[in-house]
CSV table of C-alpha atoms and ligand atoms in Angstrom, one decimal:
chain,number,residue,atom,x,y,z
A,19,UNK,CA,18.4,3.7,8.7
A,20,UNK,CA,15.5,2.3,6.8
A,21,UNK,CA,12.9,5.0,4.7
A,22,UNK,CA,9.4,5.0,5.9
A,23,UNK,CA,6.0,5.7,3.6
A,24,UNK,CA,3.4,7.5,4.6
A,25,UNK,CA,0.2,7.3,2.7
A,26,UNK,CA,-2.6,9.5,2.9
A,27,UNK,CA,-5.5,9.3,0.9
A,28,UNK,CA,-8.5,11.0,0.0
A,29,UNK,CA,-10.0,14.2,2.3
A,30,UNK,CA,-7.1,13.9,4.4
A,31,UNK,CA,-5.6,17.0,2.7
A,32,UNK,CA,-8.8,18.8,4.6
A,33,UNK,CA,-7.7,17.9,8.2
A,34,UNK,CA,-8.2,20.2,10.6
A,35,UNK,CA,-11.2,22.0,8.5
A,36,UNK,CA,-13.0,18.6,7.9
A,37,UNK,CA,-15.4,17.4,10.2
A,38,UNK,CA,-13.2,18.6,13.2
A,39,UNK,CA,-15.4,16.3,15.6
A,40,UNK,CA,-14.7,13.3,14.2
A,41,UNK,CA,-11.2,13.7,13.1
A,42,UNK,CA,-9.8,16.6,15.3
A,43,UNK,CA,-8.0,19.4,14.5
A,44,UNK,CA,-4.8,18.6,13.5
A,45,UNK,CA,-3.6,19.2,9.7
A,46,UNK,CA,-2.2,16.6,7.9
A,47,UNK,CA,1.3,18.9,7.8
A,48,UNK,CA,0.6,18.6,11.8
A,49,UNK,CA,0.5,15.1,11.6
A,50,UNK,CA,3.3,14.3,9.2
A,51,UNK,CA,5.4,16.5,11.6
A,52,UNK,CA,4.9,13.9,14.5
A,53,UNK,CA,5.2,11.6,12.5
A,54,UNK,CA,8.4,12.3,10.8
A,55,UNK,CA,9.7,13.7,14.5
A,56,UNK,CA,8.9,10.3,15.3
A,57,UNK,CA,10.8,8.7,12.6
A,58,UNK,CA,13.9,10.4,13.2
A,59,UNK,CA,14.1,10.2,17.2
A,60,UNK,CA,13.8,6.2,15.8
A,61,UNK,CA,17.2,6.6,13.5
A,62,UNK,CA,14.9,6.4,10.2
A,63,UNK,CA,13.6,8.8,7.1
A,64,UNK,CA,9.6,9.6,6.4
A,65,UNK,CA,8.6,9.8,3.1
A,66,UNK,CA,4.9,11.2,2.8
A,67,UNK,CA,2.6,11.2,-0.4
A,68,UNK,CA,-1.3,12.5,-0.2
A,69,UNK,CA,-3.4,11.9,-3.2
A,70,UNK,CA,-6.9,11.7,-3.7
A,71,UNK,CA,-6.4,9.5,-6.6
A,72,UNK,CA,-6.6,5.7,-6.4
A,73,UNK,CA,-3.9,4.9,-8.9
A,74,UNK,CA,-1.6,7.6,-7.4
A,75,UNK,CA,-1.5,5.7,-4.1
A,76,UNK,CA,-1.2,1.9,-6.3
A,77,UNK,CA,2.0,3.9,-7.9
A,78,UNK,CA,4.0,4.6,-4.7
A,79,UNK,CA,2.9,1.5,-3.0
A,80,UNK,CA,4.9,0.2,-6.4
A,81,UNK,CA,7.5,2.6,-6.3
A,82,UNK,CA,8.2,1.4,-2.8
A,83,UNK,CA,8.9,-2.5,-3.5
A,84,UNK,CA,12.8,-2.7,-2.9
A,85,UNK,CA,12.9,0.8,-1.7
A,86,UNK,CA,10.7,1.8,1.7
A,87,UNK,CA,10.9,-1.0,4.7
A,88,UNK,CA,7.4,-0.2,5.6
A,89,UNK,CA,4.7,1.5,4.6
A,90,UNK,CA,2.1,3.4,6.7
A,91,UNK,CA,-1.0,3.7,4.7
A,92,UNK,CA,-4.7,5.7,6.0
A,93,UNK,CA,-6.5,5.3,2.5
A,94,UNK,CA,-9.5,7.4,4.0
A,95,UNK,CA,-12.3,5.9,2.3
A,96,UNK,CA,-10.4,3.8,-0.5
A,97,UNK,CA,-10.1,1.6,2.9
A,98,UNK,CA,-14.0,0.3,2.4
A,99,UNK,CA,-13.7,-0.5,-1.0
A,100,UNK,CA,-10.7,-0.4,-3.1
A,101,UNK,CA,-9.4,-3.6,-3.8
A,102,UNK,CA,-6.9,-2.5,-5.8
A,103,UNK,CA,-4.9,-1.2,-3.4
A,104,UNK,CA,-5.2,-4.3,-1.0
A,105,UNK,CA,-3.5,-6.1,-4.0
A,106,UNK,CA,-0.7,-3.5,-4.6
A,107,UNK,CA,-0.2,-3.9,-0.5
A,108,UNK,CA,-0.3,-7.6,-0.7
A,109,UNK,CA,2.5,-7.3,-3.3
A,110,UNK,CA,4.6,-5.6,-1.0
A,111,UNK,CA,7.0,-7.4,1.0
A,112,UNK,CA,8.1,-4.7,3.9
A,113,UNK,CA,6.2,-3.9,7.1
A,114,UNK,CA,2.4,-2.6,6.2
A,115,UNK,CA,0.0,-0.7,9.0
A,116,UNK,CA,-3.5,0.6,8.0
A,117,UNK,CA,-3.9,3.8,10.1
A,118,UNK,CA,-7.1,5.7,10.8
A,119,UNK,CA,-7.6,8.9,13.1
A,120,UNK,CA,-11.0,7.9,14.3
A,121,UNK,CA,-12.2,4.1,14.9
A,122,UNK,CA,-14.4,3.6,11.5
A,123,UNK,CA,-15.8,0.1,13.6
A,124,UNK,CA,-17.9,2.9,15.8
A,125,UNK,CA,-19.2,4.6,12.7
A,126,UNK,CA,-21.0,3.7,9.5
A,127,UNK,CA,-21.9,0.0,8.9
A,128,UNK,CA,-20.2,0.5,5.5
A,129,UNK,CA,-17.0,1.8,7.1
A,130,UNK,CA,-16.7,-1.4,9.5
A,131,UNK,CA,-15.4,-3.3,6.0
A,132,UNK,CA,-12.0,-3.0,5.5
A,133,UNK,CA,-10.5,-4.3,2.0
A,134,UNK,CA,-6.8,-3.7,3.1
A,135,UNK,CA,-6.8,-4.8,6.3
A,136,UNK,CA,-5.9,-9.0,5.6
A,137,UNK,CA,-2.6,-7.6,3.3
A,138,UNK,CA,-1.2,-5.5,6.4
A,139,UNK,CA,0.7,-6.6,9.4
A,140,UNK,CA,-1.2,-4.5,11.7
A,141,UNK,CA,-4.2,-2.2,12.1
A,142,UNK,CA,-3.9,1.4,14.1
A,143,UNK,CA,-7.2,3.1,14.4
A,144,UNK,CA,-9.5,5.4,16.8
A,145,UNK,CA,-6.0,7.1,18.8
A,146,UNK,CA,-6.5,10.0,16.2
A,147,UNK,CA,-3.3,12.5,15.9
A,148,UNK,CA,-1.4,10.1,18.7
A,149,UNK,CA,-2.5,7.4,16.3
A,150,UNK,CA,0.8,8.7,13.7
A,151,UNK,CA,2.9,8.2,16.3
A,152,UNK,CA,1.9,5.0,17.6
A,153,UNK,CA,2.4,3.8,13.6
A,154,UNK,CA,5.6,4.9,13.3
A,155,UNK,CA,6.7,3.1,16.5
A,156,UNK,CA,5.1,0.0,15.8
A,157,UNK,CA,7.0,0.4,12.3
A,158,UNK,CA,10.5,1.0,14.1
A,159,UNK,CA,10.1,-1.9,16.4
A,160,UNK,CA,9.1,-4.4,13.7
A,161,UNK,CA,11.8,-3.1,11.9
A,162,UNK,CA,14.2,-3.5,15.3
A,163,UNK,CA,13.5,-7.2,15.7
B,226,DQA,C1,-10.5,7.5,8.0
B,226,DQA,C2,-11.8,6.7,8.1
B,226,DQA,C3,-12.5,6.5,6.8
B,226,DQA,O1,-13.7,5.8,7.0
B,226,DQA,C4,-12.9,7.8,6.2
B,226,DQA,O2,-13.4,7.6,4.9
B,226,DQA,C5,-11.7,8.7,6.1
B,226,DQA,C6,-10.8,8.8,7.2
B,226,DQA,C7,-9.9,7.9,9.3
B,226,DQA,O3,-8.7,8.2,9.3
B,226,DQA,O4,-10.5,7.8,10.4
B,226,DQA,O5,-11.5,9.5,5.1
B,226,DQA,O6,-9.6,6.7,7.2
Protein backbone atom coordinates (compact mmCIF):
# COMPACT_ATOMS: atom_id res chain seq x y z
CA UNK A 1 0.00 0.00 0.00
CA UNK A 2 1.78 3.16 -1.08
CA UNK A 3 0.28 6.94 0.09
CA UNK A 4 -0.73 9.11 -2.70
CA UNK A 5 -0.58 13.32 -2.88
CA UNK A 6 -2.97 15.26 -4.18
CA UNK A 7 -2.24 18.85 -4.83
CA UNK A 8 -4.50 21.48 -5.53
CA UNK A 9 -3.65 24.86 -6.03
CA UNK A 10 -4.93 28.13 -6.27
CA UNK A 11 -9.12 28.78 -7.07
CA UNK A 12 -9.59 25.20 -6.96
CA UNK A 13 -11.08 25.67 -3.47
CA UNK A 14 -14.01 27.57 -5.65
CA UNK A 15 -15.01 24.55 -7.79
CA UNK A 16 -18.29 24.07 -8.56
CA UNK A 17 -19.07 28.07 -8.09
CA UNK A 18 -16.07 29.10 -10.39
CA UNK A 19 -16.55 29.50 -13.85
CA UNK A 20 -18.83 26.35 -13.90
CA UNK A 21 -18.47 26.31 -17.96
CA UNK A 22 -15.12 25.85 -18.09
CA UNK A 23 -14.42 23.69 -15.14
CA UNK A 24 -17.88 22.02 -14.33
CA UNK A 25 -19.62 21.60 -11.36
CA UNK A 26 -18.03 19.39 -9.29
CA UNK A 27 -16.39 20.70 -5.79
CA UNK A 28 -13.10 19.94 -5.09
CA UNK A 29 -14.51 17.72 -1.92
CA UNK A 30 -16.43 15.99 -4.97
CA UNK A 31 -13.35 15.39 -6.70
CA UNK A 32 -11.13 14.33 -3.81
CA UNK A 33 -13.92 11.76 -3.17
CA UNK A 34 -13.32 9.99 -6.64
CA UNK A 35 -10.27 10.36 -6.26
CA UNK A 36 -9.66 8.88 -2.95
CA UNK A 37 -12.58 6.14 -3.94
CA UNK A 38 -10.16 5.54 -6.54
CA UNK A 39 -7.25 5.14 -4.48
CA UNK A 40 -8.55 2.68 -2.24
CA UNK A 41 -10.42 0.34 -4.86
CA UNK A 42 -6.38 0.42 -6.00
CA UNK A 43 -5.13 -0.93 -2.40
CA UNK A 44 -3.56 2.69 -1.71
CA UNK A 45 -4.10 5.94 0.73
CA UNK A 46 -4.90 9.71 -0.63
CA UNK A 47 -3.47 12.37 1.04
CA UNK A 48 -4.94 15.88 -0.27
CA UNK A 49 -3.64 19.47 0.46
CA UNK A 50 -5.27 22.76 -1.25
CA UNK A 51 -3.50 26.01 -0.83
CA UNK A 52 -3.46 29.05 -2.57
CA UNK A 53 0.01 29.77 -1.51
CA UNK A 54 3.09 28.92 -3.59
CA UNK A 55 5.35 27.92 -0.80
CA UNK A 56 2.54 25.91 0.88
CA UNK A 57 2.51 23.64 -2.15
CA UNK A 58 6.88 23.67 -2.40
CA UNK A 59 6.45 22.44 1.53
CA UNK A 60 4.44 19.25 0.90
CA UNK A 61 5.96 18.53 -2.39
CA UNK A 62 9.18 18.52 0.36
CA UNK A 63 7.37 16.84 3.02
CA UNK A 64 6.64 14.04 0.50
CA UNK A 65 10.40 13.04 -0.49
CA UNK A 66 10.71 9.56 1.27
CA UNK A 67 7.17 9.59 2.23
CA UNK A 68 4.26 9.72 -0.79
CA UNK A 69 5.11 7.27 -3.95
CA UNK A 70 3.57 9.82 -6.23
CA UNK A 71 2.23 12.92 -6.28
CA UNK A 72 -0.79 14.27 -8.26
CA UNK A 73 -0.40 17.85 -8.57
CA UNK A 74 -3.18 20.56 -10.61
CA UNK A 75 -1.26 23.92 -9.59
CA UNK A 76 -4.19 25.95 -11.26
CA UNK A 77 -2.37 28.81 -12.47
CA UNK A 78 1.09 28.39 -10.59
CA UNK A 79 1.25 25.76 -13.75
CA UNK A 80 2.15 28.88 -16.24
CA UNK A 81 4.65 30.34 -14.24
CA UNK A 82 5.98 29.08 -11.05
CA UNK A 83 9.22 27.77 -11.42
CA UNK A 84 9.69 27.09 -8.16
CA UNK A 85 7.50 24.39 -7.97
CA UNK A 86 8.85 22.67 -11.25
CA UNK A 87 12.20 22.57 -9.16
CA UNK A 88 10.62 21.19 -5.90
CA UNK A 89 8.91 18.40 -8.43
CA UNK A 90 12.11 17.84 -10.14
CA UNK A 91 13.54 17.04 -6.72
CA UNK A 92 11.12 14.43 -6.15
CA UNK A 93 11.91 11.02 -6.98
CA UNK A 94 8.26 9.14 -6.89
CA UNK A 95 5.68 9.08 -9.70
CA UNK A 96 4.66 12.95 -10.69
CA UNK A 97 1.24 13.76 -12.91
CA UNK A 98 0.20 17.43 -13.71
CA UNK A 99 -3.59 17.30 -13.76
CA UNK A 100 -5.93 19.85 -15.14
CA UNK A 101 -9.98 19.77 -15.37
CA UNK A 102 -10.15 21.61 -18.58
CA UNK A 103 -7.40 21.45 -21.53
CA UNK A 104 -5.47 24.92 -20.87
CA UNK A 105 -3.75 24.14 -24.72
CA UNK A 106 -7.53 25.27 -26.06
CA UNK A 107 -7.54 28.38 -23.96
CA UNK A 108 -5.32 31.35 -23.33
CA UNK A 109 -1.96 31.59 -25.24
CA UNK A 110 -0.43 32.27 -21.80
CA UNK A 111 -1.93 29.08 -20.35
CA UNK A 112 -0.47 26.86 -23.29
CA UNK A 113 3.10 27.29 -21.20
CA UNK A 114 3.52 24.83 -18.75
CA UNK A 115 6.63 25.32 -16.19
CA UNK A 116 6.06 21.84 -14.51
CA UNK A 117 5.28 19.84 -17.15
CA UNK A 118 9.29 18.61 -18.21
CA UNK A 119 9.73 17.45 -14.15
CA UNK A 120 6.55 15.08 -14.32
CA UNK A 121 6.13 11.75 -15.69
CA UNK A 122 2.96 12.45 -17.26
CA UNK A 123 0.42 15.15 -18.15
CA UNK A 124 -3.70 14.59 -17.57
CA UNK A 125 -5.64 17.38 -18.84
CA UNK A 126 -9.18 18.44 -20.57
CA UNK A 127 -11.13 14.94 -19.04
CA UNK A 128 -12.37 17.41 -16.22
CA UNK A 129 -13.93 15.53 -12.93
CA UNK A 130 -13.12 11.96 -14.88
CA UNK A 131 -9.73 13.58 -15.24
CA UNK A 132 -9.03 12.63 -11.03
CA UNK A 133 -9.74 9.35 -11.71
CA UNK A 134 -7.74 8.79 -14.71
CA UNK A 135 -4.62 10.29 -12.39
CA UNK A 136 -5.00 8.09 -9.83
CA UNK A 137 -5.06 5.08 -12.15
CA UNK A 138 -2.25 6.05 -14.10
CA UNK A 139 -0.55 6.56 -10.54
CA UNK A 140 -1.57 2.89 -9.45
CA UNK A 141 -0.38 1.29 -12.52
CA UNK A 142 3.07 3.02 -12.63
CA UNK A 143 3.22 2.10 -9.22
CA UNK A 144 2.11 -1.78 -10.21
CA UNK A 145 4.93 -2.21 -12.70
C1 LIG B 1 -6.44 24.63 -14.37
C2 LIG B 1 -5.99 25.39 -15.64
C3 LIG B 1 -5.21 26.64 -15.27
O1 LIG B 1 -4.86 27.35 -16.45
C4 LIG B 1 -6.06 27.55 -14.41
O2 LIG B 1 -5.30 28.68 -14.01
C5 LIG B 1 -6.65 26.86 -13.22
C6 LIG B 1 -7.20 25.52 -13.40
C7 LIG B 1 -7.37 23.43 -14.71
O3 LIG B 1 -7.53 22.57 -13.86
O4 LIG B 1 -7.93 23.39 -15.80
O5 LIG B 1 -6.76 27.42 -12.14
O6 LIG B 1 -5.27 24.11 -13.74
Amino acid sequence: MATILLLSGPNLNLLGEREPEVYGTATLADLVEVATRTAVARGHDLEHLQSNHEGSLIDAIHAARGRCAAIIVNPGAFTHYAHAIGDALAAYDGVKIELHLSNPHAREPWRHRSVVSSTVTGVIAGFGAGGYRLAVEAVADRLAE
